[in-house]
Structures are given as C-alpha cells and as structure tokens.
Amino acid sequence: MNYSPKDTPWNFDTTYEINSYKIEFKRLRNFAKEGPLCGQLYINNKLVNCPMECDGFGGPPLITQEYIYTPVYQRGIGGFFDIDGGVIAEINLRNMSVRIIGEKYDVINMAYIKGERLYFYDSCIKGESPLRSVGIKEGYKPWTLWDKLKYTYYSFKKM
C-alpha cells in the first residue's frame, strides 16, 4: 500500500482497514519539539507493545497483507551522545509481534516497498532528502560510539 505525496510524518491518516484488521494510531503528539507525530498503535482495538523503550509509533505506515512497516520514535536514552530519532518497526498483523529493522534516523517518511526492500526518506518532505532503503530481513543496527561522534560533529557543523 502506497500513500500520496501529501502524507508526511506530521499529517497522515490515523485509521486504516485492511482485510479483517482495523489499524489505529491514537493519542498522537509531537515527538520532541515540533517533531513528527507519534503515539499508541492499536490493531483490532488491542494495544501493540514495542520491544524497546520508545515514545510511540509514527506514520505514515506501509501496510501489506501480513505486516505494517512504520517508524518508532525514541528520545536519546543512552547519554550525551545518543540522539532523538526513529527506527522502522515491522508489526505482524496476526500476532502483533514487533521487530526493529535498520538504524536510527532523525525522521522516517516511508515511501514504498519493492521486493525485499523498504524505501524511505529521512526528511519530512519526500524528495528533499535522498531516498534510502533497508532490507526487510535486516535486524536492528544500534549506533556505535563512532556513529554517535560523527553525528554530533556534523550536527555542530550545521549550526
């Protein structure tokens, strides 16, 4: 399922009905200051629990017959060098299990699925940042100390 270019992490539908599944985003709020919307995710009125400490599920999601692919946003919890951002979650519609895919980005704006890859932008507006991709079968890649140092350096350099 692909969504129109108007869908952004700040403006997306909060209810979807696919086959016999009702998918709802509830209690949405901004992640960080003026960040993307995130909140609780329900499938058929049952709360989906995230396997990691997080602030909530965001959108817009990509939905297949079996899975939902959507961002999960998390404030920096590992000290000074950790960052606020999101990772991609794969939610199994049947058993509501959640698996984290790839690495953390500031913003995740899901674009489409092609074969075994998820495509997304790490910006609020599709096309303003490079199109990125991650393999659906990949696991979570936590940031190393080197990744955190590089991120901090480039963040200060932008100021």
Short mmCIF file of C-alpha atoms in Angstrom, two decimals:
data_model
loop_
_atom_site.label_atom_id
_atom_site.label_comp_id
_atom_site.label_asym_id
_atom_site.label_seq_id
_atom_site.Cartn_x
_atom_site.Cartn_y
_atom_site.Cartn_z
CA MET A 1 0.00 0.00 0.00
CA ASN A 2 1.49 3.35 -1.02
CA TYR A 3 0.30 6.77 0.05
CA SER A 4 0.05 10.10 -1.68
CA PRO A 5 2.88 12.63 -1.54
CA LYS A 6 0.80 14.77 0.86
CA ASP A 7 1.22 12.17 3.62
CA THR A 8 4.01 13.20 5.94
CA PRO A 9 5.08 12.24 9.46
CA TRP A 10 3.09 15.33 10.58
CA ASN A 11 -0.06 14.64 8.56
CA PHE A 12 -1.29 11.12 7.89
CA ASP A 13 -4.48 9.08 8.25
CA THR A 14 -4.87 7.63 11.72
CA THR A 15 -7.20 4.73 10.82
CA TYR A 16 -6.76 2.01 8.18
CA GLU A 17 -8.85 -1.08 7.44
CA ILE A 18 -7.06 -3.91 5.65
CA ASN A 19 -8.82 -7.28 5.25
CA SER A 20 -10.17 -8.05 8.74
CA TYR A 21 -7.73 -5.72 10.53
CA LYS A 22 -8.51 -2.27 11.89
CA ILE A 23 -5.29 -0.32 12.44
CA GLU A 24 -5.45 2.85 14.52
CA PHE A 25 -2.95 5.43 15.75
CA LYS A 26 -4.23 7.03 18.98
CA ARG A 27 -3.11 9.70 21.44
CA LEU A 28 -0.82 11.30 18.87
CA ARG A 29 1.56 14.05 19.95
CA ASN A 30 4.69 15.65 18.55
CA PHE A 31 7.88 13.73 19.14
CA ALA A 32 10.46 16.15 20.55
CA LYS A 33 9.95 19.84 19.78
CA GLU A 34 7.84 20.17 16.63
CA GLY A 35 8.83 16.65 15.64
CA PRO A 36 6.76 14.08 13.78
CA LEU A 37 3.57 12.73 15.31
CA CYS A 38 3.78 9.56 17.35
CA GLY A 39 1.53 7.70 19.74
CA GLN A 40 -0.06 4.38 20.52
CA LEU A 41 -0.79 1.80 17.83
CA TYR A 42 -3.81 -0.49 18.04
CA ILE A 43 -4.74 -3.48 15.89
CA ASN A 44 -8.37 -4.55 16.27
CA ASN A 45 -8.58 -2.47 19.46
CA LYS A 46 -5.56 -4.20 21.05
CA LEU A 47 -2.51 -2.12 22.02
CA VAL A 48 0.73 -3.03 20.22
CA ASN A 49 3.69 -3.15 22.62
CA CYS A 50 7.11 -2.07 21.39
CA PRO A 51 10.05 -4.31 22.40
CA MET A 52 12.26 -1.30 23.09
CA GLU A 53 11.86 1.86 25.16
CA CYS A 54 10.09 4.28 22.85
CA ASP A 55 7.88 7.36 22.69
CA GLY A 56 5.44 5.94 20.19
CA PHE A 57 4.65 4.69 16.71
CA GLY A 58 4.51 7.19 13.87
CA GLY A 59 3.35 7.30 10.29
CA PRO A 60 2.52 7.21 7.54
CA PRO A 61 2.81 3.42 7.59
CA LEU A 62 3.28 0.99 4.73
CA ILE A 63 0.83 -1.90 5.05
CA THR A 64 0.94 -5.29 3.33
CA GLN A 65 -1.35 -8.31 3.72
CA GLU A 66 0.72 -9.53 6.70
CA TYR A 67 2.76 -6.61 8.08
CA ILE A 68 2.77 -2.94 8.99
CA TYR A 69 6.02 -1.03 8.48
CA THR A 70 6.06 2.18 10.47
CA PRO A 71 8.51 4.39 12.38
CA VAL A 72 9.01 4.05 16.11
CA TYR A 73 10.36 7.23 17.72
CA GLN A 74 12.74 7.24 20.66
CA ARG A 75 14.35 10.01 22.65
CA GLY A 76 18.06 9.69 23.29
CA ILE A 77 18.30 7.37 26.27
CA GLY A 78 21.98 6.42 26.19
CA GLY A 79 23.51 9.64 27.48
CA PHE A 80 25.04 12.70 25.82
CA PHE A 81 25.94 11.04 22.52
CA ASP A 82 22.60 9.35 21.90
CA ILE A 83 20.17 11.06 19.54
CA ASP A 84 16.46 11.53 19.26
CA GLY A 85 15.08 9.75 16.24
CA GLY A 86 13.24 6.84 14.78
CA VAL A 87 13.74 3.30 13.62
CA ILE A 88 11.49 1.17 11.43
CA ALA A 89 9.25 -1.40 13.07
CA GLU A 90 7.75 -4.42 11.35
CA ILE A 91 4.49 -5.39 13.07
CA ASN A 92 2.95 -8.78 12.32
CA LEU A 93 -0.79 -8.25 11.90
CA ARG A 94 -1.73 -11.74 13.14
CA ASN A 95 0.20 -11.91 16.43
CA MET A 96 1.14 -8.21 16.88
CA SER A 97 4.83 -9.09 17.35
CA VAL A 98 7.23 -6.21 16.65
CA ARG A 99 10.68 -6.47 15.06
CA ILE A 100 13.01 -3.47 14.68
CA ILE A 101 14.77 -3.02 11.32
CA GLY A 102 17.83 -0.96 10.35
CA GLU A 103 19.29 2.01 12.17
CA LYS A 104 18.09 5.26 13.72
CA TYR A 105 17.28 8.38 11.66
CA ASP A 106 16.04 11.85 12.69
CA VAL A 107 12.78 11.44 10.75
CA ILE A 108 11.46 8.48 8.78
CA ASN A 109 9.00 9.15 5.97
CA MET A 110 8.03 5.80 4.49
CA ALA A 111 7.88 5.76 0.67
CA TYR A 112 7.25 2.25 -0.72
CA ILE A 113 8.20 -1.44 -0.67
CA LYS A 114 9.90 -3.03 -3.66
CA GLY A 115 10.87 -6.67 -3.45
CA GLU A 116 12.66 -7.27 -0.16
CA ARG A 117 13.48 -3.58 0.47
CA LEU A 118 11.71 -0.75 2.27
CA TYR A 119 12.28 2.71 0.82
CA PHE A 120 12.02 5.89 2.89
CA TYR A 121 13.19 9.49 3.17
CA ASP A 122 14.90 10.81 6.28
CA SER A 123 13.11 14.12 5.87
CA CYS A 124 9.54 15.31 6.26
CA ILE A 125 9.13 16.06 2.54
CA LYS A 126 9.65 13.28 0.04
CA GLY A 127 12.34 14.25 -2.42
CA GLU A 128 14.11 16.80 -0.19
CA SER A 129 16.49 14.18 1.11
CA PRO A 130 18.00 11.14 -0.55
CA LEU A 131 15.80 8.12 -0.90
CA ARG A 132 17.18 5.48 1.46
CA SER A 133 16.42 1.79 1.75
CA VAL A 134 16.77 -1.07 4.19
CA GLY A 135 16.35 -4.80 3.65
CA ILE A 136 13.18 -6.20 5.19
CA LYS A 137 15.16 -9.13 6.63
CA GLU A 138 17.81 -6.90 8.27
CA GLY A 139 17.99 -6.66 12.03
CA TYR A 140 18.36 -3.60 14.22
CA LYS A 141 21.74 -1.87 13.96
CA PRO A 142 22.41 0.15 17.13
CA TRP A 143 24.71 3.12 16.76
CA THR A 144 28.35 2.61 17.63
CA LEU A 145 30.32 5.21 19.55
CA TRP A 146 31.90 6.24 16.23
CA ASP A 147 28.43 6.77 14.65
CA LYS A 148 27.40 8.93 17.61
CA LEU A 149 30.59 11.02 17.45
CA LYS A 150 30.17 11.60 13.68
CA TYR A 151 26.52 12.59 14.17
CA THR A 152 27.41 15.03 16.94
CA TYR A 153 30.25 16.54 14.84
CA TYR A 154 28.02 17.09 11.79
CA SER A 155 25.20 18.47 13.94
CA PHE A 156 27.52 21.12 15.39
CA LYS A 157 28.97 21.83 11.95
CA LYS A 158 25.45 22.64 10.59
CA MET A 159 24.95 25.35 13.26
#
